[in-house]
Each structure stands twice: as structure tokens, then as C-alpha cells.
PDB file of C-alpha atoms and ligand atoms in Angstrom:
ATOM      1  CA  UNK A   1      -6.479  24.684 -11.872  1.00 63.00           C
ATOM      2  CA  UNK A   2      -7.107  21.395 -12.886  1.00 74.00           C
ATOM      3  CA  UNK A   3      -5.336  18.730 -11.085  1.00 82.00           C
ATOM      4  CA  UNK A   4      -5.189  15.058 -11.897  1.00 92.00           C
ATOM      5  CA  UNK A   5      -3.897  12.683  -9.372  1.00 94.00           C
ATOM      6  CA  UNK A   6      -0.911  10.783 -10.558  1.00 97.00           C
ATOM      7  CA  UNK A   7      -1.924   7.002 -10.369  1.00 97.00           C
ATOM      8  CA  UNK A   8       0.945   5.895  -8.033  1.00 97.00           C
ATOM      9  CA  UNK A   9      -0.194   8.733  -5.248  1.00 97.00           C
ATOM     10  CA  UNK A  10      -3.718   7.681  -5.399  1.00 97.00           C
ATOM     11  CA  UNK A  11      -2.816   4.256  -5.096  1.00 98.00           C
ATOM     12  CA  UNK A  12      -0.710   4.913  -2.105  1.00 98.00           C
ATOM     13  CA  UNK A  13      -3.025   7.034  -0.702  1.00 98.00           C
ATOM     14  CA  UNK A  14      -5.463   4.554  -1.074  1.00 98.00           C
ATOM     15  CA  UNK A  15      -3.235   1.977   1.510  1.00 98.00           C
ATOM     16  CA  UNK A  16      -5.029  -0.410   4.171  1.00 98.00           C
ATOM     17  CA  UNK A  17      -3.235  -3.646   5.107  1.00 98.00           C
ATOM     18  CA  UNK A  18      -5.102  -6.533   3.771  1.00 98.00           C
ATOM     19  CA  UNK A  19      -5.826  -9.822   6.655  1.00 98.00           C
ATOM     20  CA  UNK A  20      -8.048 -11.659   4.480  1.00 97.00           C
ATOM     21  CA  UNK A  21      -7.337 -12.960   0.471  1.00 98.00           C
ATOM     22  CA  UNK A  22      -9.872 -15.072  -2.052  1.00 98.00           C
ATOM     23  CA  UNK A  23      -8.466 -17.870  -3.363  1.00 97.00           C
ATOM     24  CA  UNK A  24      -7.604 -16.354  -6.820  1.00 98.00           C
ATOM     25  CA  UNK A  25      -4.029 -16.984  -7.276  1.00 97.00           C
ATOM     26  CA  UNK A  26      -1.708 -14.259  -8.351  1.00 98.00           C
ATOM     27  CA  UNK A  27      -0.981 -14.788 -12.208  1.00 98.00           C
ATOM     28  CA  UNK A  28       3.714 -15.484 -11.939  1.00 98.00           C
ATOM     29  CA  UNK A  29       3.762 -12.755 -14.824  1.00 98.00           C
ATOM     30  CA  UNK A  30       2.343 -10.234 -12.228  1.00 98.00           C
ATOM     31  CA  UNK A  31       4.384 -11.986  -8.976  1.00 98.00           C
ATOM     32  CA  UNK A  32       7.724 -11.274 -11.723  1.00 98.00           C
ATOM     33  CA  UNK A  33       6.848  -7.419 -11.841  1.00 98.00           C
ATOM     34  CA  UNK A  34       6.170  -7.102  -8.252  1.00 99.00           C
ATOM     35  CA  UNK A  35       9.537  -8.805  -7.395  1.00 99.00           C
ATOM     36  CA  UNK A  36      10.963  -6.434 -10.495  1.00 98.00           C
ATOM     37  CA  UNK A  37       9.881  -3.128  -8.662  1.00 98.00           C
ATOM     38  CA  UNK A  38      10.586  -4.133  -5.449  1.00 98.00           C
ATOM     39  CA  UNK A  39      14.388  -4.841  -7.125  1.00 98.00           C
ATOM     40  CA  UNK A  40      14.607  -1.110  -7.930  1.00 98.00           C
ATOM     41  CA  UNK A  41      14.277   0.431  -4.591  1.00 98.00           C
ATOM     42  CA  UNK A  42      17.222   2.931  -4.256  1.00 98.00           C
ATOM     43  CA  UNK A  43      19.779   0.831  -1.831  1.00 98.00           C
ATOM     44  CA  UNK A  44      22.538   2.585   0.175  1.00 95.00           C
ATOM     45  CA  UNK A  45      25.781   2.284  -1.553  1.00 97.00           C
ATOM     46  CA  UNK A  46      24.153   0.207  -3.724  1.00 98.00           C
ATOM     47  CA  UNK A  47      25.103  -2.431  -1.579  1.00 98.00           C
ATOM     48  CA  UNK A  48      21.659  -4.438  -2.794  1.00 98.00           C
ATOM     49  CA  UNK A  49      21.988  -6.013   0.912  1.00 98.00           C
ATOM     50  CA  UNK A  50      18.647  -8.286   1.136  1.00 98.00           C
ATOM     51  CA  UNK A  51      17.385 -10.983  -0.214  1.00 98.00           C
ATOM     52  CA  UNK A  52      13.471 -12.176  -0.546  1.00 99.00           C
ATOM     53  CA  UNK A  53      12.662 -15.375   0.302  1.00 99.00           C
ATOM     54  CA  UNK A  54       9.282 -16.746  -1.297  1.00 98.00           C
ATOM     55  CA  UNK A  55       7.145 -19.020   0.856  1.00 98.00           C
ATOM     56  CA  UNK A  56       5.377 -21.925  -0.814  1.00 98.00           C
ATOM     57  CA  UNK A  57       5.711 -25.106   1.364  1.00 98.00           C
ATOM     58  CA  UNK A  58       2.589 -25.060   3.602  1.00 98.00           C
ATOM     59  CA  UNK A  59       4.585 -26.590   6.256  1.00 98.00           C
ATOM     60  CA  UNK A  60       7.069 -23.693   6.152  1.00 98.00           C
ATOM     61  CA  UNK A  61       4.238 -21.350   6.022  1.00 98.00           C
ATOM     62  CA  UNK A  62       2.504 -22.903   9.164  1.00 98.00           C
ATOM     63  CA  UNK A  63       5.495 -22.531  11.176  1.00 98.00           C
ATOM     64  CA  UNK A  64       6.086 -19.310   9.991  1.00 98.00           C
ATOM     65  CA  UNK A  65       2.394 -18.241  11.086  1.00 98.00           C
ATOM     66  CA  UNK A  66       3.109 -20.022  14.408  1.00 98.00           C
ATOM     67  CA  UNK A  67       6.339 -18.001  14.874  1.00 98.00           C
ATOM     68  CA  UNK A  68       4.445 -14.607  14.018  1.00 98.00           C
ATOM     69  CA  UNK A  69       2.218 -15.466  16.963  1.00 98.00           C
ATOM     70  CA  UNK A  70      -0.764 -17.178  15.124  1.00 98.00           C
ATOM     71  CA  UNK A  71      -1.204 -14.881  12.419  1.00 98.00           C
ATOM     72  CA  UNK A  72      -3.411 -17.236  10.328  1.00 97.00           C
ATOM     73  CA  UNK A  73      -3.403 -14.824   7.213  1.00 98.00           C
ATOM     74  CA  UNK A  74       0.610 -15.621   7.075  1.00 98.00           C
ATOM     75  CA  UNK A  75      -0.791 -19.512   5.844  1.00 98.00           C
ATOM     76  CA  UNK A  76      -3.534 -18.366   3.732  1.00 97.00           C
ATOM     77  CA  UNK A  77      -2.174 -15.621   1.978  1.00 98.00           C
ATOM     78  CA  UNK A  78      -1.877 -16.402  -1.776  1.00 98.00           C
ATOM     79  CA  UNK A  79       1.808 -15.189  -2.020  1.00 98.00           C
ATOM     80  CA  UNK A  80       4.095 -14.807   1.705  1.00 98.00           C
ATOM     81  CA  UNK A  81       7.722 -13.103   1.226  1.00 99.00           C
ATOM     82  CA  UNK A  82       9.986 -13.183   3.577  1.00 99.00           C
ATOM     83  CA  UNK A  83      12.547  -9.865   3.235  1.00 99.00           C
ATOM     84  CA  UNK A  84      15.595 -10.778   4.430  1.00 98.00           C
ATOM     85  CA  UNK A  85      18.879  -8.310   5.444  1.00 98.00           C
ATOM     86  CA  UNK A  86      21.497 -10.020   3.473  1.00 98.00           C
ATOM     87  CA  UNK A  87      25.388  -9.262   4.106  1.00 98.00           C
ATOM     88  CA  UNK A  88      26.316 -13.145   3.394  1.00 98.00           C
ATOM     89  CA  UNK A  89      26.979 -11.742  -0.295  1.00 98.00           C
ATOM     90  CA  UNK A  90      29.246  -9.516   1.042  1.00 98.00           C
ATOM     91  CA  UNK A  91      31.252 -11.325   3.191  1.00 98.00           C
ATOM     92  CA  UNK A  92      31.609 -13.671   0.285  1.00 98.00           C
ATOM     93  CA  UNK A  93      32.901 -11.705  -2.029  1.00 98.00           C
ATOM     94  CA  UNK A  94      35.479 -10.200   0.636  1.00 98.00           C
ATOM     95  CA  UNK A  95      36.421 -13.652   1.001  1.00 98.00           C
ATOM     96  CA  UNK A  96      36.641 -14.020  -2.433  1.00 98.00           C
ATOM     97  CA  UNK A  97      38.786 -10.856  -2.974  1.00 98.00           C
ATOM     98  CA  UNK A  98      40.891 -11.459   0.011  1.00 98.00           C
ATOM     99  CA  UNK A  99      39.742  -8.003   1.375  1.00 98.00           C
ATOM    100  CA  UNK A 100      38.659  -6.892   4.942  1.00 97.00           C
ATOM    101  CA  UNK A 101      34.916  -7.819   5.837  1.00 98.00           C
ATOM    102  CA  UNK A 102      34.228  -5.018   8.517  1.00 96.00           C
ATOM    103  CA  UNK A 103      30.317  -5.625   9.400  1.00 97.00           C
ATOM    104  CA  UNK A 104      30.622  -4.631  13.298  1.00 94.00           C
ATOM    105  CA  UNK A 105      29.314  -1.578  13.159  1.00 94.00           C
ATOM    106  CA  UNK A 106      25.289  -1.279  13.805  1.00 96.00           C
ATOM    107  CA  UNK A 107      25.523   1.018  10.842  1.00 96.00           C
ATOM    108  CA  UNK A 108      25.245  -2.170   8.794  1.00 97.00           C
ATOM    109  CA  UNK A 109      22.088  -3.610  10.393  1.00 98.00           C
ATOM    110  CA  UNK A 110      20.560  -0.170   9.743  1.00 98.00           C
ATOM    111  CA  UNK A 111      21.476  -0.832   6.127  1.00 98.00           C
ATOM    112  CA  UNK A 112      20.184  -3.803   5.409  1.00 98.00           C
ATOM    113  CA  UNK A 113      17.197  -3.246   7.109  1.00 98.00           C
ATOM    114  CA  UNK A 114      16.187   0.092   5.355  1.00 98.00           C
ATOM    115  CA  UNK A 115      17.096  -2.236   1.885  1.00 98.00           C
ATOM    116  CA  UNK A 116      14.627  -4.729   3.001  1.00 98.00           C
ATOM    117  CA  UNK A 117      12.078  -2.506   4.136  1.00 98.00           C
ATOM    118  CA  UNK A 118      12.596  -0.489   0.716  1.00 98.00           C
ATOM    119  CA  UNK A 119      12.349  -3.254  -1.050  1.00 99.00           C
ATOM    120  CA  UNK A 120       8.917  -4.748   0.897  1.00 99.00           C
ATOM    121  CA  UNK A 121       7.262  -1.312   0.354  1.00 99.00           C
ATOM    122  CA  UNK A 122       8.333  -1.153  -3.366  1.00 98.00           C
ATOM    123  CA  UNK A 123       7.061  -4.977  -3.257  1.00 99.00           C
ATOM    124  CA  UNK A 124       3.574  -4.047  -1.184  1.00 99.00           C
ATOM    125  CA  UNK A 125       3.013  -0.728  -3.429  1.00 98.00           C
ATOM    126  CA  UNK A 126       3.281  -2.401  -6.670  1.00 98.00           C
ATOM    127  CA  UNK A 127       0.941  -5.337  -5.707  1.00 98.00           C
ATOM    128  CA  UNK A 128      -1.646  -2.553  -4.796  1.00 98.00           C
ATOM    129  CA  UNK A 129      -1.259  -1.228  -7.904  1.00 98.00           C
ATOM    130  CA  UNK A 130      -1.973  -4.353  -9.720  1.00 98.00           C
ATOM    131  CA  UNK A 131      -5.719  -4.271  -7.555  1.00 98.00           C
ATOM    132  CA  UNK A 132      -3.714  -6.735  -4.838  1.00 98.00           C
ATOM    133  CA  UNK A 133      -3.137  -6.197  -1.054  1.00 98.00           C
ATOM    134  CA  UNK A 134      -1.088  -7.261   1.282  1.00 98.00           C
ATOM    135  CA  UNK A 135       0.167  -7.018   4.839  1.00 98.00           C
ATOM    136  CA  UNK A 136       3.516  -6.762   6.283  1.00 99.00           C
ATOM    137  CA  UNK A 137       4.232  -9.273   8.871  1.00 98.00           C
ATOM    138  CA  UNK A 138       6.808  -8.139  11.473  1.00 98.00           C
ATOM    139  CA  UNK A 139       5.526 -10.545  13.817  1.00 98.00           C
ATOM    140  CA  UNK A 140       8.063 -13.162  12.248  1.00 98.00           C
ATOM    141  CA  UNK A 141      10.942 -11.516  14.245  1.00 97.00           C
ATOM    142  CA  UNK A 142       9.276 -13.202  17.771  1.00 97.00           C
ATOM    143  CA  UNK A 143      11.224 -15.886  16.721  1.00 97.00           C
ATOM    144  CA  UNK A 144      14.285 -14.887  14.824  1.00 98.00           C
ATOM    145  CA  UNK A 145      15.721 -18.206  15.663  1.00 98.00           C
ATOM    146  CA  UNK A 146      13.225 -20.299  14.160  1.00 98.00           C
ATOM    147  CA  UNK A 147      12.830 -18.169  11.297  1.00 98.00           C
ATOM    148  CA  UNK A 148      16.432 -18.666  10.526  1.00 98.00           C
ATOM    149  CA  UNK A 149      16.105 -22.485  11.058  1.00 98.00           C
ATOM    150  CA  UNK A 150      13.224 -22.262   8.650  1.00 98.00           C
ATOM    151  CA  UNK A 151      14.508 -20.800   5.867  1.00 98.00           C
ATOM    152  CA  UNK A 152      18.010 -21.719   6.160  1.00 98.00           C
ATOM    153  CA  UNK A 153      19.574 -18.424   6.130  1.00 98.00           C
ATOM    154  CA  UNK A 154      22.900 -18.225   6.150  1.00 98.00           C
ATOM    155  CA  UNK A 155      25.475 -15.789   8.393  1.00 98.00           C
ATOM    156  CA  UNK A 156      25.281 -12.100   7.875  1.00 98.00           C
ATOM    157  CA  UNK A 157      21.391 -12.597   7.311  1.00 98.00           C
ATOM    158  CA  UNK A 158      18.496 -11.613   9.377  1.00 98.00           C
ATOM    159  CA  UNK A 159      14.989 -11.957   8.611  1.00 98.00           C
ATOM    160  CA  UNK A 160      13.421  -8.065   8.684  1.00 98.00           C
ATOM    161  CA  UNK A 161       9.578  -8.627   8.269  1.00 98.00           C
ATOM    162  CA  UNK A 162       7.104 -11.008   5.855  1.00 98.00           C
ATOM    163  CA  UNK A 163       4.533  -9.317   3.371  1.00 99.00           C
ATOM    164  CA  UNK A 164       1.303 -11.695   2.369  1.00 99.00           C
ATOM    165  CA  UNK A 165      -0.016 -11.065  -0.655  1.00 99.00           C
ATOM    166  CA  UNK A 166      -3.250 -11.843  -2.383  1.00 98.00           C
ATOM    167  CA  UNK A 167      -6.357 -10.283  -3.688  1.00 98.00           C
ATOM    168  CA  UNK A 168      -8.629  -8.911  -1.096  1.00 98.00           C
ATOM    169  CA  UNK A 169     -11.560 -10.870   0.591  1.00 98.00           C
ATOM    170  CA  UNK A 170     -12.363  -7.668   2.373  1.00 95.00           C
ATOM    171  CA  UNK A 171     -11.453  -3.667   2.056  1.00 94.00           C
ATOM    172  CA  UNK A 172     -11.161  -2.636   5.203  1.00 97.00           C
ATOM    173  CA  UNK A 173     -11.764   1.451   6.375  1.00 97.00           C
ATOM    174  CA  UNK A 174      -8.375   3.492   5.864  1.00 98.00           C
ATOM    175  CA  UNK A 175      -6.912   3.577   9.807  1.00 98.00           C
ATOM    176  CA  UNK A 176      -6.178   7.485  10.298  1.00 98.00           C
ATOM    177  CA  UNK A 177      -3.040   8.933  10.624  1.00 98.00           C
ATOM    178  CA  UNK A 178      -1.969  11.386  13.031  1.00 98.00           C
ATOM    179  CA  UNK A 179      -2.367  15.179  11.925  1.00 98.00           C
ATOM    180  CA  UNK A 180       0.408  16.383   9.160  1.00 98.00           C
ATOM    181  CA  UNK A 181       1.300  19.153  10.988  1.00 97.00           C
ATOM    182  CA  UNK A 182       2.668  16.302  13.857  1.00 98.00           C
ATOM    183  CA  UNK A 183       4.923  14.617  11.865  1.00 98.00           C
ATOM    184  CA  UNK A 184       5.886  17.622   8.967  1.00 98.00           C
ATOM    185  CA  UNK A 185       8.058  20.358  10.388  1.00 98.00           C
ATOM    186  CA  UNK A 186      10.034  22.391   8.572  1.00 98.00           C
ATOM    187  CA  UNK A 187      13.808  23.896   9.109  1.00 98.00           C
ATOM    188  CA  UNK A 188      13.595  22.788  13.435  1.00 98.00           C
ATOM    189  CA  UNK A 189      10.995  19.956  14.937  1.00 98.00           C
ATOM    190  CA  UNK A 190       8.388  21.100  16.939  1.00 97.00           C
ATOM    191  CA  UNK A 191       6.969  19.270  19.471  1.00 98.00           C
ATOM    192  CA  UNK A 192       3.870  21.523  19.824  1.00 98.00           C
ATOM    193  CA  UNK A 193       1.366  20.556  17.405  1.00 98.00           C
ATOM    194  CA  UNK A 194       1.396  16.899  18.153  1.00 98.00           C
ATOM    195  CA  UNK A 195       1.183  18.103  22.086  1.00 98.00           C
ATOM    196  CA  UNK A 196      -1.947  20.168  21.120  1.00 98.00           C
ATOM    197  CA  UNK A 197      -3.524  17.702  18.545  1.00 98.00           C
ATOM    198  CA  UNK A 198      -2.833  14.399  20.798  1.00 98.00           C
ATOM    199  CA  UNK A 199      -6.782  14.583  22.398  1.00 98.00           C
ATOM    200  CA  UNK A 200      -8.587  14.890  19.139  1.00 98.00           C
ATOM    201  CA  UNK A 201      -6.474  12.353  17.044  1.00 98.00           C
ATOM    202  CA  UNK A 202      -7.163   9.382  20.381  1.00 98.00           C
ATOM    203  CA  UNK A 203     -10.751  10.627  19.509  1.00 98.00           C
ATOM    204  CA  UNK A 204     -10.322  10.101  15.561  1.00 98.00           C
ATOM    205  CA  UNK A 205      -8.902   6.679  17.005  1.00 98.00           C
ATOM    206  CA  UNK A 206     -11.440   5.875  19.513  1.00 98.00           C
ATOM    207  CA  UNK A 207     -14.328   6.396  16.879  1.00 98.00           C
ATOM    208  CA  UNK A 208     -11.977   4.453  14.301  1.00 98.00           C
ATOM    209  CA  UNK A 209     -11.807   0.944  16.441  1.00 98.00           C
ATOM    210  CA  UNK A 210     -14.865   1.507  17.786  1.00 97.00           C
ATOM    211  CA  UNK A 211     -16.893   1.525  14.551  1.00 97.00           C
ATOM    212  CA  UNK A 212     -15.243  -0.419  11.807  1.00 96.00           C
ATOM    213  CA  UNK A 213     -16.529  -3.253  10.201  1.00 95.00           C
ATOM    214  CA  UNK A 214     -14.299  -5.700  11.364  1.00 93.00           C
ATOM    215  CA  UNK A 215     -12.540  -6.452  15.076  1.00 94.00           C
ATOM    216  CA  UNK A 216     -14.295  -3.489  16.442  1.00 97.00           C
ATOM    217  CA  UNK A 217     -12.690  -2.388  20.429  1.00 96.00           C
ATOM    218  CA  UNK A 218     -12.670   0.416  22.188  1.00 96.00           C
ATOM    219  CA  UNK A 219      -9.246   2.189  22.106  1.00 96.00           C
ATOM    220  CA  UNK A 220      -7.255   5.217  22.025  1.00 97.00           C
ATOM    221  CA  UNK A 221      -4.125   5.839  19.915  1.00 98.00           C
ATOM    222  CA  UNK A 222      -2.296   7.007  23.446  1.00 98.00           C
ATOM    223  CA  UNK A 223      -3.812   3.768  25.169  1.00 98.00           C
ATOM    224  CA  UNK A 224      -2.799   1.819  22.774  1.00 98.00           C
ATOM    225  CA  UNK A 225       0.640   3.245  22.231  1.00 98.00           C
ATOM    226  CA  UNK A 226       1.215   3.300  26.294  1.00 98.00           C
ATOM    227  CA  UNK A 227       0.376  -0.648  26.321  1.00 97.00           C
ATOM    228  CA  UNK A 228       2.999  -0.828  23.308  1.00 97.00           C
ATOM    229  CA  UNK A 229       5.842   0.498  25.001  1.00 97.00           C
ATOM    230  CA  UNK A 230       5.142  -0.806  28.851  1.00 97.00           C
ATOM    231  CA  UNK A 231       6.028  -4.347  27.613  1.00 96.00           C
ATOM    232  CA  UNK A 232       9.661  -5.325  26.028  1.00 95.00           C
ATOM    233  CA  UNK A 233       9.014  -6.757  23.136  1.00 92.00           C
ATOM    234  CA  UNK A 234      11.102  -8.996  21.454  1.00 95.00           C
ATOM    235  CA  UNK A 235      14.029  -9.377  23.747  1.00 92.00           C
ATOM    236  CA  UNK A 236      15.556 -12.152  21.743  1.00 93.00           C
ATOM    237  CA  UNK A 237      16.414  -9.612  18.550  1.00 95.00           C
ATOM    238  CA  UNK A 238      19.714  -8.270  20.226  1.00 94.00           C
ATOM    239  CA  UNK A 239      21.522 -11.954  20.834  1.00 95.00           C
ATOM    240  CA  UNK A 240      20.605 -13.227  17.701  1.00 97.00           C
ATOM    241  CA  UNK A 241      21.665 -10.238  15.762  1.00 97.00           C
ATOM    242  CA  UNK A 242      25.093 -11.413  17.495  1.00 96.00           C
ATOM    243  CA  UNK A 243      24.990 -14.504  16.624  1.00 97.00           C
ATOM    244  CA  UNK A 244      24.406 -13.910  12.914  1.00 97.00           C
ATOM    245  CA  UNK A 245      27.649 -11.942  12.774  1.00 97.00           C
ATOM    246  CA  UNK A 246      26.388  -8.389  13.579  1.00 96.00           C
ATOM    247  CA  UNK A 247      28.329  -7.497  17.359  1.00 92.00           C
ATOM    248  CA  UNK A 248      26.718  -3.920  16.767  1.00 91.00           C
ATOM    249  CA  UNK A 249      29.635  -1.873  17.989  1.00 91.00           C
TER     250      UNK A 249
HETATM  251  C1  FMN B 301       7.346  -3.482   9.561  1.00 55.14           C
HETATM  252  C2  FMN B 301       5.874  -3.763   9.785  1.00 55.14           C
HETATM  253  C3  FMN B 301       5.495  -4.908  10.437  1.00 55.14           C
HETATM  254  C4  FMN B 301       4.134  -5.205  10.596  1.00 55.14           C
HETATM  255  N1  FMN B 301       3.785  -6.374  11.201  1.00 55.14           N
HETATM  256  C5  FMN B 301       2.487  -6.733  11.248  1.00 55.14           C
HETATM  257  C6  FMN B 301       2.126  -8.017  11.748  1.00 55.14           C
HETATM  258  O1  FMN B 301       2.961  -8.821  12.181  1.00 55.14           O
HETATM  259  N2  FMN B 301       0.822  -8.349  11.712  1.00 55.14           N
HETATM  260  C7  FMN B 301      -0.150  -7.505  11.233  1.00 55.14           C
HETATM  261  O2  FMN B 301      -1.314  -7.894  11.210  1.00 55.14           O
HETATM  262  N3  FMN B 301       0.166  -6.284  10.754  1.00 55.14           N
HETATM  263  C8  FMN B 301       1.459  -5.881  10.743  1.00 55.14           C
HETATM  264  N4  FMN B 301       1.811  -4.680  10.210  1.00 55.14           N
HETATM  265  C9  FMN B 301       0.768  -3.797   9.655  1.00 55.14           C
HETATM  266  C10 FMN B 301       0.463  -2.632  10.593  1.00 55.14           C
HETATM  267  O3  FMN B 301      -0.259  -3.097  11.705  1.00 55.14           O
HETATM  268  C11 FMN B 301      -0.338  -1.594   9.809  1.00 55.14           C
HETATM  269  O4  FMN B 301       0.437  -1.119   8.732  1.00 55.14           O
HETATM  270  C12 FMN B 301      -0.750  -0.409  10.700  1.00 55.14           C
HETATM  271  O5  FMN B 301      -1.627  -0.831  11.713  1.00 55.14           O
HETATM  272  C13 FMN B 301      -1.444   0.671   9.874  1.00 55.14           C
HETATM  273  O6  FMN B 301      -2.580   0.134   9.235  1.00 55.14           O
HETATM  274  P1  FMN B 301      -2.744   0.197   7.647  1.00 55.14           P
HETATM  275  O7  FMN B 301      -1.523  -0.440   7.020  1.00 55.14           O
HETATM  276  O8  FMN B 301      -4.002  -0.584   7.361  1.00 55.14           O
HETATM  277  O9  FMN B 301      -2.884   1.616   7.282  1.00 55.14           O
HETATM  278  C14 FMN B 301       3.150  -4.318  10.095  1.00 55.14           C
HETATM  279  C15 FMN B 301       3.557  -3.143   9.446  1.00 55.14           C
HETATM  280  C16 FMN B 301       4.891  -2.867   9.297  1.00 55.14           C
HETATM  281  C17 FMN B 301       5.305  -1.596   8.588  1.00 55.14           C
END
């Protein structure tokens, strides 16, 4: 059988994040059709609930990189987004209606932030088509405060994640995934294959960080996991959710 390789899958398939950009600016016809396919991301309800915030002002970008812990690529990047849950529309237009505005629930923060991580992927996957790359920056949510401060975002808002865009200064090696038989079941989860396959995908890893081109260390996927989840992480997520409107009941 002959089998050709639809263009989107290959290009998906094809997926590293991207640290480092040239300086060649990203032509605003191409920056309009990235924003366009980002726009039509399937939304729950259709309740459309983010909004993207584009970062020019290098001031704004600094303290944005600052706030991500010194990610220096959030400055440099040709094109920085900021993808933003957005329920201020809503509450508006319950105000506006004279209508209940019931956004307690944490239902809603899961809402708008599978919309703005829909939307960023959408975003991220049609710059990579265009022969960009990007990274997504969650590291902005450190500071949720500041990022709010920032940007100015209203109530009912909270800032999901960044993506930089830009074309590559560097292709990095593909970072391998665990095995497809650890995260595809079918009809009841199984918690075998992942038990058996854990040892030879921290080797896969090992081999991965210890010989890529760039930042090589030596690591395992388990280490590196088990340092993850030993340390809270960004402790300040919960009271500012609350104080943007969201009491997560
Ligand atoms: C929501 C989200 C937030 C992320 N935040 C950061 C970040 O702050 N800084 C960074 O360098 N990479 C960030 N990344 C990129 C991941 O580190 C990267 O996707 C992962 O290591 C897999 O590598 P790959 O994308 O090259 O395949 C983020 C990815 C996602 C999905």
C-alpha cells in the first residue's frame, strides 16, 4: 500500500520546542493566519473563553522573562503570546443581560484553560507549519500576580502559559516520548506496560540528555520526574485564582 503522510501529521510529528530564534521577523500576513487557526480550536460550549495577549514592549517582555524565572528566549523571541483564560466577557455580558454570572465552580477554570491551551497548540502547530518554532512558556504562572499587573488583565482572567515564536537558530533532537503502549489503552487503563517499560524508557532518557547537542546532563525520566514532584511548585496559583473571581467550589 502506498501511504503518503498527510502534511499536518508530519509536521506534528516533527515537534521540538524551539529556545533559540534568528532575527528574521515573522512577516504580520503569516502572524494573522497563525492567530486565525489558533481562533478555530473547538471551545467548550463555544464559550470562546481566552484571550491572547501579544507582547511587543521590550520592557513588558523583560519582566515577563524575569517572572518566568529568567527565561531569556521569552525577550528574544521574535513574536511572545501570552494565552490568557478569559471569563471577563462573560461576566459582562451577564451584566449586560441582567442574568446570573455563576463562575464558582472549578469546572470553569478547567474551561478556560483547555480554550487557552487549544488555542496555544492550534497557535504553536500552525507556526510550525509555516517552517517557524516556538516554545510554550508556563513558567509565566511563577508570578501570576505580576503577570496580571503586566498586562492589565482584568477579573475573571488568568494568564495560562506564553508561546515565543520565531524562526529557529537551532533544531534541536526530537526529546522521546514514553512507549505508546503506556499512555494508549483501550476499553480499561492498564497500569502494566508503563510498570514494565519504565527501565528502558529512563535509559532512552539517560542517552537522550546525555548526548544532545545542546545542555547535555545526565538524567533519567524517573529522576527527573521524582525531583518534579518532591518540590511544590507554584503555591501562589490557588490564592490568586481567588482573587481573580474563581472561589473553585
Ligand atoms: C504548558 C507548557 C508549559 C511549558 N513551559 C515551559 C517553560 O516555561 N519553559 C520552557 O523552556 N519550556 C516549557 N515548555 C516546553 C516543555 O518543556 C517541552 O514541551 C517538553 O520538555 C517536551 O519537549 P519538546 O516540546 O521539545 O518535545 C512548556 C510546555 C507546555 C506544554
Amino acid at each position: 500500500m502506498v501511504y503518503e503522510m498527510p502534511e499536518t501529521v508530519r509536521v506534528m510529528q516533527q515537534h521540538r520546542s524551539i529556545r533559540s530564534f534568528t532575527d528574521q521577523p515573522v512577516a504580520d500576513e503569516t502572524f494573522q493566519e497563525i492567530i486565525r487557526a489558533a481562533q478555530r480550536a473547538p471551545s467548550s460550549h463555544h464559550v470562546q473563553a481566552y484571550s491572547i495577549v501579544r507582547v511587543i514592549d521590550p520592557e513588558k517582555r523583560a519582566t515577563l522573562a524575569r517572572i518566568a524565572g529568567g527565561q531569556q528566549y521569552v525577550s528574544e523571541a521574535p513574536i511572545f503570546l501570552v494565552f490568557v483564560a478569559d471569563f471577563w466577557k462573560h461576566e459582562h455580558i451577564c451584566i449586560e443581560e441582567d442574568s446570573d454570572f455563576q463562575i464558582d465552580e472549578t469546572e470553569n477554570v478547567l474551561v478556560g484553560t483547555v480554550d487557552a491551551a487549544l488555542a496555544a497548540q492550534n497557535a504553536l502547530t500552525a507556526a510550525e507549519s509555516f517552517g517557524l518554532g516556538g516554545v510554550m512558556i508556563g513558567g509565566i504562572r511563577n508570578h501570576p500576580h505580576d503577570v496580571r499587573d503586566c498586562l492589565n488583565l482584568p477579573r475573571y482572567t488568568f494568564p495560562v502559559m506564553g508561546l515565543c515564536l520565531g524562526y529557529a537558530a537551532e533544531v534541536p533532537e526530537q526529546k522521546p516520548r514514553l512507549p505508546l503502549e503506556t499512555i494508549l489503552h483501550t476499553d480499561t487503563y492498564c497500569e502494566k506496560p508503563f510498570i514494565e517499560s519504565r527501565k528502558a524508557y529512563d535509559e532512552e532518557m539517560t542517552h537522550y540528555y546525555k548526548t544532545r547537542s545542546a545542555n547535555q546532563k545526565e538524567l533519567s525520566w524517573s529522576q527527573q520526574m521524582s525531583d518534579y514532584f518532591a518540590k511544590v511548585r507554584r503555591p501562589a496559583v490557588t490564592a490568586f485564582l481567588a482573587e481573580q473571581g474563581f472561589a473553585l467550589k
